Tab-separated table of C-alpha atoms and ligand atoms in Angstrom:
chain	number	residue	atom	x	y	z
Y	20	MET	CA	115.015	75.928	79.689
Y	21	THR	CA	112.524	73.746	81.558
Y	22	THR	CA	113.567	72.543	84.968
Y	23	LYS	CA	111.557	71.041	87.822
Y	24	GLU	CA	113.134	73.403	90.305
Y	25	ARG	CA	113.264	77.176	89.940
Y	26	VAL	CA	116.672	78.688	89.393
Y	27	ALA	CA	118.217	81.676	91.141
Y	28	TRP	CA	121.260	83.783	90.406
Y	29	ILE	CA	123.850	84.113	93.139
Y	30	ASN	CA	127.161	85.940	92.743
Y	31	GLY	CA	127.402	85.399	89.012
Y	32	LYS	CA	126.047	81.850	88.810
Y	33	THR	CA	122.625	80.497	87.844
Y	34	VAL	CA	121.865	77.521	90.077
Y	35	PRO	CA	118.817	75.529	91.252
Y	36	GLU	CA	117.273	77.386	94.220
Y	37	SER	CA	118.250	74.619	96.648
Y	38	GLN	CA	121.891	75.302	95.802
Y	39	ALA	CA	121.632	79.083	96.155
Y	40	THR	CA	123.027	79.279	99.687
Y	41	ILE	CA	124.309	82.149	101.826
Y	42	SER	CA	127.285	81.955	104.205
Y	43	ILE	CA	126.584	82.046	107.961
Y	44	ASN	CA	129.052	84.957	107.938
Y	45	ASP	CA	127.031	87.016	105.477
Y	46	VAL	CA	126.249	90.346	107.170
Y	47	GLY	CA	122.829	90.356	105.516
Y	48	PHE	CA	122.006	87.299	107.629
Y	49	LEU	CA	123.955	88.475	110.697
Y	50	TYR	CA	122.711	92.064	110.894
Y	51	GLY	CA	120.107	92.591	108.190
Y	52	ASP	CA	122.820	94.657	106.466
Y	53	ALA	CA	121.295	94.319	103.010
Y	54	VAL	CA	118.928	95.925	100.524
Y	55	PHE	CA	116.280	94.479	98.223
Y	56	ASP	CA	113.554	95.270	95.767
Y	57	THR	CA	110.678	93.249	94.385
Y	58	THR	CA	108.488	93.642	91.357
Y	59	ARG	CA	105.912	91.231	90.002
Y	60	THR	CA	104.729	89.778	86.727
Y	61	PHE	CA	101.245	90.169	85.275
Y	62	ASN	CA	100.363	87.316	82.984
Y	63	LYS	CA	104.080	86.366	83.048
Y	64	ARG	CA	105.206	89.858	81.996
Y	65	ILE	CA	107.342	91.915	84.367
Y	66	PHE	CA	105.966	95.270	85.598
Y	67	LYS	CA	107.927	98.528	85.960
Y	68	LEU	CA	111.331	96.861	86.280
Y	69	LYS	CA	113.075	100.187	85.580
Y	70	GLU	CA	111.207	101.984	88.379
Y	71	HIS	CA	111.980	99.163	90.823
Y	72	LEU	CA	115.678	99.152	89.873
Y	73	ASP	CA	115.843	102.945	90.243
Y	74	ARG	CA	114.462	102.620	93.774
Y	75	PHE	CA	116.779	99.656	94.447
Y	76	TYR	CA	119.879	101.646	93.491
Y	77	ASP	CA	118.684	104.569	95.655
Y	78	SER	CA	118.341	102.157	98.610
Y	79	LEU	CA	121.849	100.789	97.874
Y	80	LYS	CA	123.252	104.316	97.761
Y	81	TYR	CA	121.573	105.219	101.063
Y	82	MET	CA	123.119	102.095	102.602
Y	83	ARG	CA	126.530	102.763	100.971
Y	84	ILE	CA	126.550	99.297	99.405
Y	85	ASP	CA	128.163	98.812	95.980
Y	86	PRO	CA	126.473	95.874	94.213
Y	87	GLY	CA	129.366	95.650	91.713
Y	88	MET	CA	126.856	95.639	88.838
Y	89	THR	CA	125.277	98.343	86.730
Y	90	LYS	CA	121.509	98.765	86.597
Y	91	ASP	CA	121.558	97.448	83.022
Y	92	GLU	CA	123.410	94.305	84.100
Y	93	MET	CA	120.976	93.838	86.991
Y	94	ALA	CA	118.038	94.206	84.578
Y	95	LYS	CA	119.481	91.697	82.115
Y	96	VAL	CA	120.152	89.018	84.754
Y	97	THR	CA	116.696	89.631	86.236
Y	98	MET	CA	115.089	88.953	82.857
Y	99	ASP	CA	117.265	85.858	82.261
Y	100	ILE	CA	116.262	84.366	85.629
Y	101	LEU	CA	112.605	85.243	85.123
Y	102	ASN	CA	112.575	83.701	81.631
Y	103	ALA	CA	114.200	80.522	82.943
Y	104	ASN	CA	111.507	80.225	85.635
Y	105	ILE	CA	108.405	81.161	83.621
Y	106	PRO	CA	107.785	77.577	82.370
Y	107	LEU	CA	107.320	76.492	86.006
Y	108	LEU	CA	104.367	78.827	86.592
Y	109	GLY	CA	100.791	77.535	86.613
Y	110	PRO	CA	98.365	79.035	84.034
Y	111	ASN	CA	96.824	81.618	86.412
Y	112	ASP	CA	99.930	82.308	88.493
Y	113	ASP	CA	102.595	84.989	88.527
Y	114	TYR	CA	105.910	85.713	90.224
Y	115	TRP	CA	107.447	88.114	92.653
Y	116	VAL	CA	110.851	88.883	91.125
Y	117	SER	CA	113.483	90.142	93.581
Y	118	GLN	CA	117.020	91.455	93.654
Y	119	ARG	CA	118.830	91.247	97.002
Y	120	VAL	CA	122.271	92.608	97.837
Y	121	SER	CA	124.056	92.285	101.167
Y	122	ARG	CA	127.287	94.066	102.074
Y	123	GLY	CA	129.096	90.727	101.926
Y	124	VAL	CA	130.746	87.998	104.010
Y	125	ARG	CA	132.797	88.974	107.072
Y	126	GLY	CA	135.985	87.321	108.290
Y	127	THR	CA	137.604	86.547	104.945
Y	128	GLY	CA	140.548	88.853	105.672
Y	129	GLN	CA	139.526	90.932	102.676
Y	130	ALA	CA	137.282	93.906	102.104
Y	131	LEU	CA	133.610	92.962	102.032
Y	132	LYS	CA	132.314	92.218	98.538
Y	133	ALA	CA	128.566	92.369	97.939
Y	134	THR	CA	126.533	89.167	97.862
Y	135	VAL	CA	124.009	89.449	95.001
Y	136	VAL	CA	120.935	87.245	94.643
Y	137	ILE	CA	118.176	87.408	92.014
Y	138	GLU	CA	115.209	85.107	92.484
Y	139	CYS	CA	111.555	84.455	91.651
Y	140	HIS	CA	108.822	83.359	94.035
Y	141	PRO	CA	105.187	82.545	93.192
Y	142	LEU	CA	102.742	85.216	94.410
Y	143	PRO	CA	100.580	84.194	97.408
Y	144	LEU	CA	97.389	84.532	95.362
Y	145	LYS	CA	95.377	81.898	97.218
Y	146	GLU	CA	96.373	83.199	100.627
Y	147	ARG	CA	95.323	86.751	99.767
Y	148	ALA	CA	92.281	86.055	97.573
Y	149	LYS	CA	89.823	86.531	100.458
Y	150	SER	CA	90.934	90.127	100.934
Y	151	PHE	CA	89.665	90.977	97.444
Y	152	ARG	CA	86.235	89.566	98.263
Y	153	ASP	CA	85.873	90.783	101.849
Y	154	GLY	CA	88.304	93.708	102.103
Y	155	LEU	CA	91.217	93.982	104.505
Y	156	GLN	CA	90.729	94.320	108.234
Y	157	VAL	CA	93.292	96.903	109.293
Y	158	ILE	CA	94.365	97.173	112.926
Y	159	ILE	CA	96.808	99.739	114.319
Y	160	PRO	CA	99.401	98.101	116.618
Y	161	SER	CA	101.032	99.886	119.563
Y	162	VAL	CA	104.482	99.781	117.962
Y	163	ARG	CA	105.290	102.831	115.799
Y	164	ARG	CA	106.964	102.880	112.387
Y	165	THR	CA	110.709	103.531	112.594
Y	166	PRO	CA	111.092	107.315	112.263
Y	167	PRO	CA	113.235	108.885	109.514
Y	168	GLU	CA	115.548	110.200	112.259
Y	169	SER	CA	116.510	106.565	113.071
Y	170	MET	CA	116.431	104.944	109.652
Y	171	SER	CA	114.793	106.253	106.521
Y	172	PRO	CA	111.648	104.291	105.686
Y	173	ARG	CA	112.257	105.416	102.097
Y	174	ALA	CA	115.010	102.803	101.718
Y	175	LYS	CA	113.932	99.204	101.189
Y	176	VAL	CA	116.315	97.382	103.498
Y	177	HIS	CA	116.468	93.841	104.884
Y	178	ASN	CA	115.179	94.888	108.272
Y	179	TYR	CA	111.445	94.471	108.678
Y	180	ILE	CA	111.464	93.784	112.415
Y	181	ASN	CA	109.561	96.959	113.231
Y	182	MET	CA	106.688	96.030	110.907
Y	183	ILE	CA	106.883	92.323	111.785
Y	184	GLN	CA	106.420	93.262	115.460
Y	185	GLY	CA	103.362	95.297	114.505
Y	186	ASP	CA	101.956	92.474	112.416
Y	187	LEU	CA	102.519	89.846	115.139
Y	188	GLU	CA	100.720	92.094	117.606
Y	189	VAL	CA	97.620	92.557	115.456
Y	190	LYS	CA	97.549	88.943	114.249
Y	191	SER	CA	97.492	87.792	117.872
Y	192	GLN	CA	94.151	89.647	118.126
Y	193	ASN	CA	92.854	88.710	114.683
Y	194	PRO	CA	94.766	86.275	112.452
Y	195	ASP	CA	93.221	87.881	109.336
Y	196	ALA	CA	94.177	91.442	110.258
Y	197	LEU	CA	96.755	93.587	108.503
Y	198	ALA	CA	98.897	95.921	110.626
Y	199	ILE	CA	99.244	99.512	109.503
Y	200	LEU	CA	101.657	101.387	111.767
Y	201	LEU	CA	101.427	104.980	112.978
Y	202	ASP	CA	104.443	107.258	112.717
Y	203	MET	CA	105.938	108.880	115.833
Y	204	ASN	CA	103.466	111.781	115.508
Y	205	GLY	CA	100.428	109.513	115.602
Y	206	ASN	CA	99.679	109.749	111.897
Y	207	ILE	CA	99.262	106.715	109.682
Y	208	ALA	CA	102.486	105.511	108.052
Y	209	GLU	CA	102.426	102.098	106.377
Y	210	GLY	CA	102.314	98.355	106.910
Y	211	LEU	CA	104.418	95.288	106.315
Y	212	GLY	CA	104.740	95.740	102.568
Y	213	SER	CA	101.942	98.158	101.784
Y	214	ASN	CA	101.127	101.850	101.505
Y	215	PHE	CA	97.833	103.278	102.706
Y	216	PHE	CA	95.250	105.599	101.127
Y	217	ILE	CA	91.932	107.040	102.209
Y	218	VAL	CA	89.298	108.606	99.981
Y	219	LYS	CA	87.258	111.511	101.369
Y	220	ASP	CA	84.810	113.558	99.289
Y	221	GLY	CA	86.372	112.176	96.113
Y	222	VAL	CA	89.946	113.184	97.089
Y	223	LEU	CA	92.684	110.574	97.629
Y	224	VAL	CA	94.961	111.109	100.616
Y	225	THR	CA	98.164	109.193	101.353
Y	226	PRO	CA	100.910	109.871	103.934
Y	227	ARG	CA	103.776	112.231	103.148
Y	228	ASP	CA	106.873	110.854	101.358
Y	229	GLN	CA	109.220	111.344	104.319
Y	230	PHE	CA	107.511	108.705	106.463
Y	231	VAL	CA	106.985	105.792	104.072
Y	232	LEU	CA	108.547	103.725	101.332
Y	233	GLY	CA	107.895	105.312	97.945
Y	234	GLY	CA	105.796	102.406	96.733
Y	235	ILE	CA	105.828	101.857	92.990
Y	236	SER	CA	102.169	100.785	93.220
Y	237	ARG	CA	101.458	103.931	95.278
Y	238	GLU	CA	102.898	106.046	92.452
Y	239	THR	CA	100.967	103.970	89.907
Y	240	ALA	CA	97.714	104.542	91.821
Y	241	ILE	CA	98.464	108.279	91.950
Y	242	GLU	CA	99.136	108.413	88.194
Y	243	LEU	CA	95.919	106.510	87.466
Y	244	ALA	CA	93.948	108.786	89.791
Y	245	HIS	CA	95.235	111.808	87.877
Y	246	GLU	CA	94.183	110.186	84.599
Y	247	LEU	CA	90.705	109.756	86.117
Y	248	ASN	CA	90.742	113.453	87.092
Y	249	LEU	CA	90.810	112.634	90.780
Y	250	GLU	CA	92.680	114.897	93.174
Y	251	VAL	CA	95.485	113.277	95.217
Y	252	VAL	CA	97.196	114.853	98.225
Y	253	LYS	CA	100.112	113.630	100.306
Y	254	GLN	CA	99.434	114.758	103.844
Y	255	ASP	CA	99.172	113.517	107.425
Y	256	ILE	CA	96.284	111.120	108.041
Y	257	ASP	CA	95.290	110.815	111.681
Y	258	LEU	CA	92.913	108.304	113.241
Y	259	PHE	CA	89.949	110.667	112.906
Y	260	ASP	CA	90.628	110.938	109.160
Y	261	ALA	CA	90.780	107.154	108.875
Y	262	TYR	CA	87.641	106.443	110.904
Y	263	THR	CA	85.606	108.967	108.935
Y	264	ALA	CA	86.968	108.113	105.459
Y	265	ASP	CA	84.514	107.222	102.682
Y	266	GLU	CA	86.909	104.528	101.446
Y	267	ALA	CA	90.350	103.178	102.245
Y	268	PHE	CA	92.720	100.885	100.379
Y	269	VAL	CA	96.296	99.674	100.417
Y	270	THR	CA	98.707	99.489	97.513
Y	271	SER	CA	101.610	97.106	97.023
Y	272	THR	CA	103.352	95.176	94.287
Y	273	SER	CA	101.363	92.037	95.067
Y	274	TYR	CA	98.039	93.569	96.193
Y	275	CYS	CA	98.134	96.319	93.528
Y	276	ILE	CA	95.033	97.992	95.033
Y	277	CYS	CA	93.134	96.160	97.771
Y	278	PRO	CA	90.137	97.607	99.637
Y	279	VAL	CA	90.092	98.072	103.416
Y	280	SER	CA	86.749	97.074	104.939
Y	281	THR	CA	87.377	97.811	108.606
Y	282	PHE	CA	89.773	100.011	110.536
Y	283	ASN	CA	90.327	99.082	114.203
Y	284	GLY	CA	87.049	97.179	113.961
Y	285	MET	CA	85.109	100.166	112.561
Y	286	LYS	CA	83.475	99.768	109.177
Y	287	ILE	CA	84.920	102.062	106.480
Y	288	GLY	CA	82.215	103.453	104.209
Y	289	SER	CA	79.885	100.625	103.200
Y	290	GLY	CA	82.486	98.022	104.193
Y	291	LYS	CA	82.614	96.924	100.541
Y	292	THR	CA	84.926	98.022	97.722
Y	293	GLY	CA	84.094	101.721	97.326
Y	294	PRO	CA	83.369	103.361	93.950
Y	295	VAL	CA	86.704	105.217	93.723
Y	296	THR	CA	88.676	102.118	94.769
Y	297	ASP	CA	86.762	100.138	92.153
Y	298	ARG	CA	87.577	102.655	89.406
Y	299	LEU	CA	91.239	102.603	90.372
Y	300	GLN	CA	91.339	98.791	90.425
Y	301	LYS	CA	89.840	98.725	86.919
Y	302	ALA	CA	92.301	101.351	85.676
Y	303	TYR	CA	95.191	99.368	87.220
Y	304	SER	CA	93.961	96.205	85.491
Y	305	GLY	CA	93.794	98.143	82.223
Y	306	LEU	CA	97.358	99.364	82.648
Y	307	VAL	CA	98.751	95.888	83.311
Y	308	ASN	CA	96.514	94.254	80.695
Y	309	MET	CA	95.169	91.762	83.168
Y	310	ASP	CA	92.262	91.721	85.604
Y	311	PHE	CA	94.304	91.261	88.791
Y	312	VAL	CA	91.171	91.177	90.996
Y	313	ALA	CA	89.776	88.301	88.912
Y	314	GLN	CA	93.151	86.555	89.129
Y	315	TYR	CA	93.017	86.707	92.947
Y	316	GLN	CA	89.371	85.689	93.110
Y	317	ALA	CA	89.972	82.709	90.828
Y	318	HIS	CA	92.083	81.329	93.690
Y	319	LEU	CA	89.231	81.459	96.231
B	401	LIG	N1	105.884	99.920	102.276
B	401	LIG	C1	106.759	98.961	102.599
B	401	LIG	C2	107.428	99.001	103.922
B	401	LIG	C3	107.046	97.920	101.693
B	401	LIG	O1	107.912	96.961	101.994
B	401	LIG	C4	106.364	97.895	100.456
B	401	LIG	C5	106.594	96.753	99.495
B	401	LIG	N2	107.702	96.953	98.700
B	401	LIG	C6	105.467	98.917	100.158
B	401	LIG	C7	105.249	99.921	101.097
B	401	LIG	C8	104.763	98.975	98.821
B	401	LIG	O2	105.698	99.240	97.803
B	401	LIG	P1	105.487	98.697	96.322
B	401	LIG	O3	104.216	99.272	95.842
B	401	LIG	O4	106.662	99.205	95.563
B	401	LIG	O5	105.453	97.207	96.417
């Protein structure tokens, strides 16, 4: 199907995006009472859909939301919507592909029934291309990452206010900066949509599972590191560790692996993509059969 407008799936119907509308009484809109997950395509092919749907259903379980669909049904509709939207992609572009489920619409006099949306959105390749040339400038904001005692960061829920606050704070100092938040103990946690790694003496270190979202790209980076015979440890990273790291990078579905050049204004290593980060980027590109760094840089 070729259409001028992308389509989305909402509560059982495939409609043009402009007609995929949510009620003002949807509790996802009212309270952020919703869950989502997002994967991406590489050269139009979806990546690790199963892993993303496994995490999605764990987030739904944590939130006690029943999507009213099996994982297999969710996977099939996801592929149908993606396939319908592929013809609208430019030659060097790819999609974010998301499933979103809210607890439902209040005030109908009936029990809440989940609102389910599946949609595609072009990746912000142009916007982020610079980070692959220059590295990311990470700044730590004063606001701390929501602790597991308040809400588990391991669930991917529709409430990003904590990280948005952090990002607004650092962007007011430097519009190009990326916020990475500390946890309540003063160790590095994560940012608005990305996990964090340092490399010291050839060993990769990333924060412990309890304090961050279990990023699919984080797990992918760990698997690739093991294939390259690199040691990986999950442990607390404090500011001293970060300032004195040989290399640092973030992982996310869209960034895959993106180098960090400065941390609170201090240069990390040489300030350029470090040798371990470079090896991991190449291994990631090999795994997805596409040079994702070149794809970003082509948008410069
Ligand atoms: N942390 C948070 C808070 C996120 O929202 C994301 C993006 N999903 C990540 C980390 C990275 O996860 P992934 O590699 O699965 O995109």
